[in-house]
C-alpha cells in the first residue's frame, strides 16, 4: 500500500521534470487564497494552479486563509520570504484593504510585486425565489418602496460583494442593510434558505444554484451582459453607469527577485492561453483577462486610486 | 425501492477491485493520521488532493472521504491510550476512555469505540442514503437565530462534561471562548488581543491549542510520576470484550448518540465535535450512574464515539445535496469534485447520480473495513502501552512538535503550544478541565458570528430568539440544564 | 462536598485559581471595552469578549468565595522537574528546527525532554531520539511529503 502511495505522489514530479528550468522553482509553490474553500477565488486558484504546475514542473498548493475580505491572507503573504514560493491570489479588496480596515498590516503597492492580472469576475445580485422580483427594474421598485427594510448578504465587511451593494445603493438611490457572512458559501446559503432576501455573490456560484431553482439572478454587476450567460441582464441596463466587478491577480511579496517574477508571469501567460483553462474559467463565471507583469504594474496605481475612492464613500456611510 | 436499486448499482460500482483498494487506502491512512497527535483529516486530505488528479472522480472522492471518516475513528485511539486526542471531536472520549486505560482496560475501551463508531457511522449512512433531501431541507431551515441557540446549548452542555465542579467547567468554557476571540474579528476586521504577535492575527490554531492544553499538560503531569501505571494492560483477545452489564448499558447510549450525531452532522459548522460533547453531556445527565462518569465508564466512551462518527457521515449531506460545504474539510472534498469537472450545486445528486451512489456505497464498505481493521489492531495499540512511559513521553513530545510544526511550518507555533500548555497545566493543577475549554474555543467564534447576525437581522430585538421554534426549544433546554442542579439539590435536601 | 463540613479551612489552590481567573478575565474585558461595544443591532468588536470577560471575572470571585468555605480538591503539587524539562524540550524544538533541521532537533529535544524522568539515561535517550528522528522522517517527509527541513541549512 505504501509503495503505491509513494508512486502516486511522485507522479507530478516526474512529469514536471521534463520542462523544469534551472533554479526556480525547486520545490512546491503555495498560492494563498483569502477566502474559504469551495468559493470562486478558491476555484480559480485550483484551476490555475493545476495548469501552472504543468508549466513550472512543481506542485502548486492552494492554502486558504479566509477572513476580513482576504486582507488577513494578504498581510500573511506580505510578511513571508520574498522567494517566489508563496504567492497571493489577490482581488480588488486587497487594493482597498487599508481604506476599509483600520490596520491591515500591508500596503497594496509597497508590500507586493504584481505578477499578472488573471481575470475579472462579475458578481450577481441574487434574490430568494419567494421575493417577487423578476427584473432589475422590479428590484429597484421593491427596495426603494421600503427604505432600510431590505437586507442583502455579503461575503464580509469591505469585500467587493459589500462594496458592490454600497455602490448600487448610492447610484440607484436605495437604502439597504448589508449582512456580512464569512465567505461566499454561507452567504449564498442564507439567500437560498430565505433568511436574507438578497445577496451579492459570485456569478458562478449563483448560476449553479439558479439551475436548481434555489434562487433567482436579478442581474450581473459588469457594464454589459456576460457572453456565456446572455440571458442574464446587466444591472447597468436599468441603473446607468453601474459597474462593480472585482478582478483577480497574482502577487508576490515585495523584493521578490525579478527573474523569478518573470518566470512566473510568463508561465501564467502560457497557462492562461490554454483553451481548456480558458473555457473552464468562463464556465465558472470568470472573464479571463491575462495582463503581463509590466503592463499590470503600470496600471495598478490607477486601480488602487479608483477603488479606494469608492471604498472611502463606504467608509463614510458606515 | 428506488433507493435500493440505486444503492445496488452504486455498490457494483464501488466494489470494483480498484475502488475497494482506494477505499481501503483512504480509511487506513485516515486512521493513522487520526492517531498521530497534531495531524487531522484536513491535513491528510489537503496533502493527498493532488494525488487524486490522476484518479477518476469516484475513486478520488471515495479515497478522500475514507481519510475523513477514518480520521474520526483514529482520533479516539490516541485520546484513549495517551490522553492526547488525535482530533478535536475525540477530546471528550479521552475523559472516560483514558480513565479506563489507567485501570488496565484500554482494550475494552478501544473495542467498544470500534463498535460504537461502526454503529454510529452505519446509522449516519442509512440516513444519508434514505433522507438526504429531507435532512438538507431541515438544515436549511436553520437561521442564524437557531444556530446561536444550538451553539449556546452546546456550550452549556460542554461545561457539564467536566468531572469536578460545574462552576469550574463553566469557567473553562469561558476561557475557551475568550481564547477564541484572539485574532482578527471576521465581522469588523478589528484585530483583537493579538499583542503585536503577527502569528496571532489569524487566531490561535485549533491543533496548536489542543496539543497545548491536552498534550503538554498531560506529559508534564505524567512524566516521571510514580502514579503513572498504564503498563499493566491485558492483551488477550478475551479481555477485549466488555462484560455483560457493560454491553447492555452501551446499547441505548449508542442509539442516542448516533441519532444526535446524525442530526447535528448535517448542520454546517462544528458537527462531529459538537455532537460528541452534546451526546456525552446528555448521557451523563440522564444516567443512573451519573457519579461514575469520568471514572472510566463505558457509556462515556460509546456515546461520543457513536455521535461523532454518525456526524462524520451526515456531514456529507449539505455538500452533496446543496453543493454547499459545511466545514473546511468538506470544502476540500468539494474542491476535489470541481477539479474533476463536476459542478457542485443542488443538482449534483441528480446529474451525477452514479457518482453519488457509488460514493455512498463506498461509505458502507469503508465502515466495514474500519471495523475489521480496528478490532485486530486493538491488541497492537494496547501493546504500545507496554512501552515504559519514560520512552513513550519523549516520543509524544516529538510527534506533537513535528505535527504542530507541519501545520504551517512556523516555529512560532511551537512556542504558542508551550504558552497554551502552561495555561493547561495550571488549569490541571487547579481542577479545571481541558475538554470544555476546547469546546468553548470552537463554538465561541461561531456563536459570536451568529449572535451578531441574528441581532442585525432582528434589528437588535432579543425576542427573535423566542419566535423561532428551534431556537426557543434549545433555549428552554439550556435554561433547564442550568437550573436543574439547583432544583435537584433542593429536592434532595427535602428528601433527606 | 468531599471535604468534611466540620473542617472548614481555606483552600489555597482554589483561592489562587479564582484570583487568576478574575485577573485574566478582567484583563480581557478591559481590553475588549477599548474595541467598542457598539449597539445591539450592530455589535462592536468588543461586545462579545467584553461580556464573556465580565462573566468570567464574576465567576472567578465566586470560586474565591468558595475557597473560604473549604470546598474542592486538596492542595496541588507542581511537578517542577517535569515542567522544566518538558518546557525546555519544546523551546529547543522551536529554536532549532529551522536552523539545524529535523534530525538534530529531534535528538536534542528528546534527550532534554527525557530528563523529566529521573531514571533517564543519556545513551538510552539519545538512541531513542535517533530512532524517533528516523521514524518522523519516514512518516512526515517521505510518506506525507511535508516540506520540513531535514538537515542543517549549510549542508
mmCIF file of N, CA and C in Angstrom, chain B residues 18-58:
data_model
loop_
_atom_site.group_PDB
_atom_site.id
_atom_site.type_symbol
_atom_site.label_atom_id
_atom_site.label_comp_id
_atom_site.label_asym_id
_atom_site.label_seq_id
_atom_site.Cartn_x
_atom_site.Cartn_y
_atom_site.Cartn_z
ATOM 1 N N UNK B 18 -10.413 -1.848 -7.894
ATOM 2 C CA UNK B 18 -9.688 -0.582 -7.824
ATOM 3 C C UNK B 18 -10.278 0.326 -6.746
ATOM 4 N N UNK B 19 -11.596 0.501 -6.795
ATOM 5 C CA UNK B 19 -12.231 1.377 -5.816
ATOM 6 C C UNK B 19 -12.137 0.815 -4.413
ATOM 7 N N UNK B 20 -12.220 -0.520 -4.297
ATOM 8 C CA UNK B 20 -12.050 -1.138 -2.986
ATOM 9 C C UNK B 20 -10.678 -0.787 -2.428
ATOM 10 N N UNK B 21 -9.687 -0.806 -3.316
ATOM 11 C CA UNK B 21 -8.333 -0.513 -2.864
ATOM 12 C C UNK B 21 -8.226 0.943 -2.389
ATOM 13 N N UNK B 22 -8.798 1.861 -3.175
ATOM 14 C CA UNK B 22 -8.707 3.264 -2.764
ATOM 15 C C UNK B 22 -9.465 3.514 -1.471
ATOM 16 N N UNK B 23 -10.585 2.820 -1.311
ATOM 17 C CA UNK B 23 -11.353 2.959 -0.083
ATOM 18 C C UNK B 23 -10.525 2.470 1.096
ATOM 19 N N UNK B 24 -9.901 1.301 0.922
ATOM 20 C CA UNK B 24 -9.083 0.725 1.989
ATOM 21 C C UNK B 24 -7.898 1.636 2.295
ATOM 22 N N UNK B 25 -7.272 2.122 1.231
ATOM 23 C CA UNK B 25 -6.133 3.021 1.390
ATOM 24 C C UNK B 25 -6.558 4.270 2.175
ATOM 25 N N UNK B 26 -7.700 4.823 1.796
ATOM 26 C CA UNK B 26 -8.203 6.035 2.439
ATOM 27 C C UNK B 26 -8.456 5.831 3.922
ATOM 28 N N UNK B 27 -9.206 4.772 4.270
ATOM 29 C CA UNK B 27 -9.547 4.604 5.679
ATOM 30 C C UNK B 27 -8.319 4.242 6.513
ATOM 31 N N UNK B 28 -7.398 3.473 5.927
ATOM 32 C CA UNK B 28 -6.199 3.101 6.678
ATOM 33 C C UNK B 28 -5.354 4.335 6.961
ATOM 34 N N UNK B 29 -5.134 5.103 5.907
ATOM 35 C CA UNK B 29 -4.355 6.329 6.048
ATOM 36 C C UNK B 29 -5.030 7.271 7.040
ATOM 37 N N UNK B 30 -6.363 7.393 6.906
ATOM 38 C CA UNK B 30 -7.127 8.268 7.800
ATOM 39 C C UNK B 30 -6.941 7.840 9.248
ATOM 40 N N UNK B 31 -7.015 6.522 9.508
ATOM 41 C CA UNK B 31 -6.855 6.032 10.875
ATOM 42 C C UNK B 31 -5.503 6.443 11.432
ATOM 43 N N UNK B 32 -4.437 6.216 10.645
ATOM 44 C CA UNK B 32 -3.100 6.531 11.153
ATOM 45 C C UNK B 32 -2.906 8.028 11.337
ATOM 46 N N UNK B 33 -3.414 8.821 10.380
ATOM 47 C CA UNK B 33 -3.292 10.269 10.513
ATOM 48 C C UNK B 33 -4.065 10.740 11.734
ATOM 49 N N UNK B 34 -5.223 10.094 11.979
ATOM 50 C CA UNK B 34 -6.016 10.448 13.149
ATOM 51 C C UNK B 34 -5.304 10.112 14.450
ATOM 52 N N UNK B 35 -4.551 9.012 14.459
ATOM 53 C CA UNK B 35 -3.850 8.599 15.676
ATOM 54 C C UNK B 35 -2.719 9.569 16.008
ATOM 55 N N UNK B 36 -1.988 10.011 15.001
ATOM 56 C CA UNK B 36 -0.853 10.902 15.264
ATOM 57 C C UNK B 36 -1.349 12.232 15.811
ATOM 58 N N UNK B 37 -0.858 12.638 16.985
ATOM 59 C CA UNK B 37 -1.316 13.911 17.531
ATOM 60 C C UNK B 37 -0.909 15.042 16.592
ATOM 61 N N UNK B 38 -1.795 15.995 16.431
ATOM 62 C CA UNK B 38 -1.440 17.170 15.639
ATOM 63 C C UNK B 38 -1.787 17.056 14.172
ATOM 64 N N UNK B 39 -2.004 15.840 13.682
ATOM 65 C CA UNK B 39 -2.403 15.715 12.291
ATOM 66 C C UNK B 39 -3.882 15.370 12.257
ATOM 67 N N UNK B 40 -4.630 16.037 11.397
ATOM 68 C CA UNK B 40 -6.042 15.709 11.284
ATOM 69 C C UNK B 40 -6.378 15.318 9.868
ATOM 70 N N UNK B 41 -7.652 14.916 9.670
ATOM 71 C CA UNK B 41 -8.101 14.514 8.342
ATOM 72 C C UNK B 41 -7.889 15.638 7.340
ATOM 73 N N UNK B 42 -8.076 16.876 7.821
ATOM 74 C CA UNK B 42 -7.943 18.041 6.945
ATOM 75 C C UNK B 42 -6.571 18.056 6.267
ATOM 76 N N UNK B 43 -5.533 17.849 7.050
ATOM 77 C CA UNK B 43 -4.181 17.868 6.504
ATOM 78 C C UNK B 43 -3.982 16.689 5.558
ATOM 79 N N UNK B 44 -4.469 15.532 5.978
ATOM 80 C CA UNK B 44 -4.356 14.348 5.144
ATOM 81 C C UNK B 44 -4.994 14.558 3.777
ATOM 82 N N UNK B 45 -6.195 15.129 3.779
ATOM 83 C CA UNK B 45 -6.897 15.345 2.516
ATOM 84 C C UNK B 45 -6.167 16.389 1.676
ATOM 85 N N UNK B 46 -5.729 17.456 2.326
ATOM 86 C CA UNK B 46 -5.026 18.506 1.588
ATOM 87 C C UNK B 46 -3.769 17.950 0.931
ATOM 88 N N UNK B 47 -3.072 17.057 1.662
ATOM 89 C CA UNK B 47 -1.837 16.509 1.110
ATOM 90 C C UNK B 47 -2.102 15.549 -0.049
ATOM 91 N N UNK B 48 -3.228 14.832 0.032
ATOM 92 C CA UNK B 48 -3.486 13.823 -0.997
ATOM 93 C C UNK B 48 -4.311 14.342 -2.161
ATOM 94 N N UNK B 49 -4.831 15.565 -2.031
ATOM 95 C CA UNK B 49 -5.659 16.133 -3.087
ATOM 96 C C UNK B 49 -4.952 16.086 -4.443
ATOM 97 N N UNK B 50 -3.678 16.495 -4.518
ATOM 98 C CA UNK B 50 -3.010 16.461 -5.826
ATOM 99 C C UNK B 50 -2.915 15.054 -6.406
ATOM 100 N N UNK B 51 -2.792 14.055 -5.516
ATOM 101 C CA UNK B 51 -2.684 12.674 -5.994
ATOM 102 C C UNK B 51 -3.946 12.270 -6.748
ATOM 103 N N UNK B 52 -5.085 12.773 -6.277
ATOM 104 C CA UNK B 52 -6.353 12.336 -6.850
ATOM 105 C C UNK B 52 -6.605 12.917 -8.239
ATOM 106 N N UNK B 53 -5.783 13.867 -8.676
ATOM 107 C CA UNK B 53 -5.954 14.395 -10.031
ATOM 108 C C UNK B 53 -5.877 13.270 -11.049
ATOM 109 N N UNK B 54 -5.097 12.224 -10.684
ATOM 110 C CA UNK B 54 -4.841 11.167 -11.647
ATOM 111 C C UNK B 54 -5.830 10.025 -11.534
ATOM 112 N N UNK B 55 -6.811 10.159 -10.658
ATOM 113 C CA UNK B 55 -7.805 9.106 -10.497
ATOM 114 C C UNK B 55 -9.106 9.544 -11.150
ATOM 115 N N UNK B 56 -10.036 8.585 -11.352
ATOM 116 C CA UNK B 56 -11.337 9.037 -11.830
ATOM 117 C C UNK B 56 -12.120 9.574 -10.637
ATOM 118 N N UNK B 57 -13.113 10.449 -10.911
ATOM 119 C CA UNK B 57 -13.755 11.177 -9.808
ATOM 120 C C UNK B 57 -14.239 10.281 -8.679
ATOM 121 N N UNK B 58 -14.887 9.160 -9.026
ATOM 122 C CA UNK B 58 -15.439 8.315 -7.963
ATOM 123 C C UNK B 58 -14.332 7.794 -7.052
#
